[in-house]
Amino acid sequence: MLRAIALNCTLKPSPAASSSELLGQQVLDALTPFDVAGEMVRIVDFDVKPGVEADMGDGDEWPGIREKVMASDILVFATPTWMGHMSSVAQRVLERLDAELSETDDEGRPILAGKVAVVAVVGNEDGAHAIIADAYQALGDVGFSIPSQGGVYWNGEAMQTVDYNDLPETPEKVASTTGTLARHAAHLAKVLSEQPYPAPESD
């Protein structure tokens, strides 16, 4: 069985309702039929220090979250849209993942190269496409592989107060896109587990 970790980058601490958590959980649920077990981590509930190291010391709780990422095959990167951009929490997660650029496995491959990442974005303003593009670039840079159609989003009406978790039911387009994302992510993760990227040739 493969494993997935959803990093919920909401700005709202628990137990507040979170639309990012709802969509992230829907992605995890959609992965279940493909033999993928998942869990959710709400980043703001932890003391994740600013920085670009794997461990920033002095009570930094990122190392425990990092262990969960390393133990997973699929990363679900879930963020709200604020002022047209991903949340500051999401940006911090990407900055902390930057530390993995210098890490390799026993055969010299980037340590994240065998893992898959997908992106889920919610908000009642524009910005989802730009956020997904930024996240794809950053996640790909540190080693994750992005599957075909690996992003899902919901945009509510601009300047209104209805959030994704206020909806009486999941919009059909969001549900179908989530299903496609999960199917493709699970497929790619299985391919990479069976056929890893080639290791660099030794000099």
XYZ file of C-alpha atoms in Angstrom:
203
model
C 0.000 0.000 0.000
C 1.203 3.485 -0.862
C 1.051 6.372 1.594
C -0.034 9.996 1.165
C 0.455 13.021 3.394
C -1.737 16.107 3.006
C -0.170 19.325 4.273
C -3.010 21.731 5.019
C -1.628 25.258 4.764
C -4.675 27.091 6.109
C -4.093 30.142 8.307
C -6.753 28.907 10.746
C -5.623 26.897 13.798
C -7.638 23.866 14.882
C -10.477 23.379 15.568
C -11.639 26.101 13.143
C -13.300 24.828 9.970
C -10.910 24.838 7.019
C -11.875 24.704 3.358
C -8.312 23.681 2.495
C -8.664 20.750 4.861
C -11.962 19.742 3.276
C -10.570 19.683 -0.264
C -7.334 18.074 0.903
C -9.311 15.350 2.671
C -11.405 14.806 -0.438
C -8.181 14.173 -2.345
C -7.059 11.691 0.324
C -10.450 9.975 0.168
C -10.237 9.779 -3.634
C -6.828 8.080 -3.314
C -8.170 5.337 -1.028
C -9.644 3.107 -3.805
C -6.159 2.991 -5.348
C -4.636 1.435 -2.201
C -3.257 4.710 -0.875
C -3.518 5.365 2.874
C -3.350 8.999 3.912
C -3.214 11.448 6.782
C -3.631 15.203 7.184
C -1.314 17.644 8.959
C -2.514 21.184 9.665
C 0.769 23.074 9.551
C -0.364 26.098 11.554
C -0.964 23.841 14.570
C 2.788 23.266 14.774
C 5.732 25.562 15.440
C 7.316 25.501 12.001
C 10.198 27.961 12.102
C 11.136 30.139 9.127
C 14.244 29.002 7.309
C 15.615 26.722 4.624
C 17.176 23.996 6.762
C 15.709 20.596 7.640
C 15.911 21.503 11.338
C 15.984 25.108 12.519
C 16.441 24.069 16.165
C 14.949 25.756 19.251
C 11.594 23.969 19.294
C 11.184 23.698 15.532
C 8.504 21.098 14.793
C 9.177 20.787 11.078
C 11.480 17.745 11.509
C 8.539 15.603 12.672
C 6.451 16.720 9.688
C 9.425 16.128 7.405
C 9.583 12.518 8.621
C 5.978 12.045 7.528
C 6.749 13.527 4.104
C 9.735 11.219 3.729
C 7.624 8.199 4.676
C 4.983 9.057 2.053
C 4.768 8.398 -1.661
C 2.332 11.237 -2.446
C 2.248 14.795 -1.118
C -1.067 16.678 -1.222
C -0.201 20.377 -0.983
C -3.383 22.209 0.053
C -3.598 25.974 0.414
C -6.165 28.765 0.520
C -5.945 31.832 -1.695
C -5.192 35.100 0.079
C -4.762 38.344 -1.864
C -4.303 36.301 -5.029
C -1.470 34.177 -3.640
C -0.908 30.975 -1.677
C -0.945 31.394 2.093
C 2.187 32.435 3.950
C 2.074 29.022 5.623
C 2.235 27.335 2.195
C 5.183 29.500 1.213
C 6.960 28.530 4.431
C 6.425 24.835 3.686
C 8.033 25.279 0.272
C 10.945 27.141 1.851
C 11.487 24.329 4.336
C 11.354 21.740 1.541
C 14.158 23.680 -0.157
C 16.541 21.974 2.284
C 15.991 18.705 0.419
C 17.786 20.012 -2.673
C 21.086 18.969 -1.117
C 19.887 15.519 0.049
C 20.312 12.340 -1.986
C 19.488 8.659 -1.522
C 22.065 5.868 -1.299
C 22.420 5.800 -5.092
C 22.836 9.551 -5.506
C 19.307 10.436 -6.627
C 17.574 13.528 -5.186
C 15.865 12.286 -2.035
C 12.404 13.416 -3.179
C 12.746 12.166 -6.753
C 10.614 9.077 -6.198
C 7.674 10.979 -4.735
C 4.592 12.516 -6.359
C 3.023 15.873 -5.498
C -0.431 17.276 -6.252
C -1.931 20.665 -5.417
C -5.353 21.656 -4.047
C -6.404 25.317 -3.835
C -9.540 26.993 -2.475
C -10.611 30.622 -2.300
C -13.324 33.147 -3.058
C -11.033 35.238 -5.247
C -8.917 34.706 -8.353
C -5.444 33.222 -8.127
C -5.794 29.441 -8.206
C -4.087 28.945 -11.574
C -1.113 31.094 -10.586
C -0.830 29.368 -7.208
C -0.862 25.919 -8.797
C 1.779 27.020 -11.313
C 4.025 28.410 -8.548
C 3.578 25.292 -6.443
C 4.296 22.989 -9.399
C 7.551 24.841 -10.094
C 8.741 24.734 -6.486
C 7.711 21.138 -5.843
C 9.278 20.017 -9.109
C 12.488 21.896 -8.315
C 12.995 20.022 -5.046
C 12.388 16.651 -6.710
C 8.681 15.783 -6.684
C 7.037 14.500 -9.862
C 3.755 16.144 -10.899
C 1.192 13.855 -12.555
C -0.960 14.806 -15.515
C -3.802 17.051 -14.295
C -2.321 17.076 -10.809
C -4.140 20.179 -9.583
C -7.682 20.798 -8.330
C -9.236 24.048 -7.193
C -12.442 25.804 -6.255
C -12.985 29.531 -6.716
C -16.048 31.098 -5.155
C -17.647 34.314 -6.295
C -15.247 37.222 -5.902
C -15.658 39.466 -2.847
C -18.294 37.198 -1.304
C -18.241 35.318 2.000
C -19.184 31.786 0.913
C -16.313 29.352 1.490
C -15.823 25.900 0.015
C -16.820 24.256 3.283
C -20.085 26.263 3.264
C -21.326 24.536 0.107
C -24.189 22.048 0.557
C -22.437 19.590 -1.768
C -19.241 19.271 -3.745
C -19.522 20.786 -7.239
C -19.485 18.086 -9.918
C -16.487 19.602 -11.705
C -14.450 19.668 -8.509
C -15.393 16.068 -7.706
C -14.525 14.792 -11.177
C -11.235 16.713 -11.238
C -10.345 15.348 -7.799
C -11.023 11.836 -9.051
C -8.779 12.323 -12.077
C -6.029 13.829 -9.927
C -6.138 10.875 -7.523
C -6.157 8.282 -10.293
C -3.167 9.850 -12.039
C -1.242 10.480 -8.806
C -1.639 6.883 -7.625
C -0.619 5.558 -11.043
C 2.519 7.685 -11.190
C 3.474 6.820 -7.611
C 3.180 3.101 -8.394
C 5.273 3.502 -11.552
C 8.002 5.337 -9.644
C 7.999 2.751 -6.856
C 8.536 -0.023 -9.409
C 10.806 1.880 -11.809
C 12.766 4.600 -9.966
C 14.523 7.360 -11.844
C 18.004 6.270 -12.939
C 20.828 7.060 -10.553
C 23.548 9.392 -11.789
C 26.542 7.705 -13.371
C 29.589 7.652 -11.148
C 32.733 9.362 -12.423
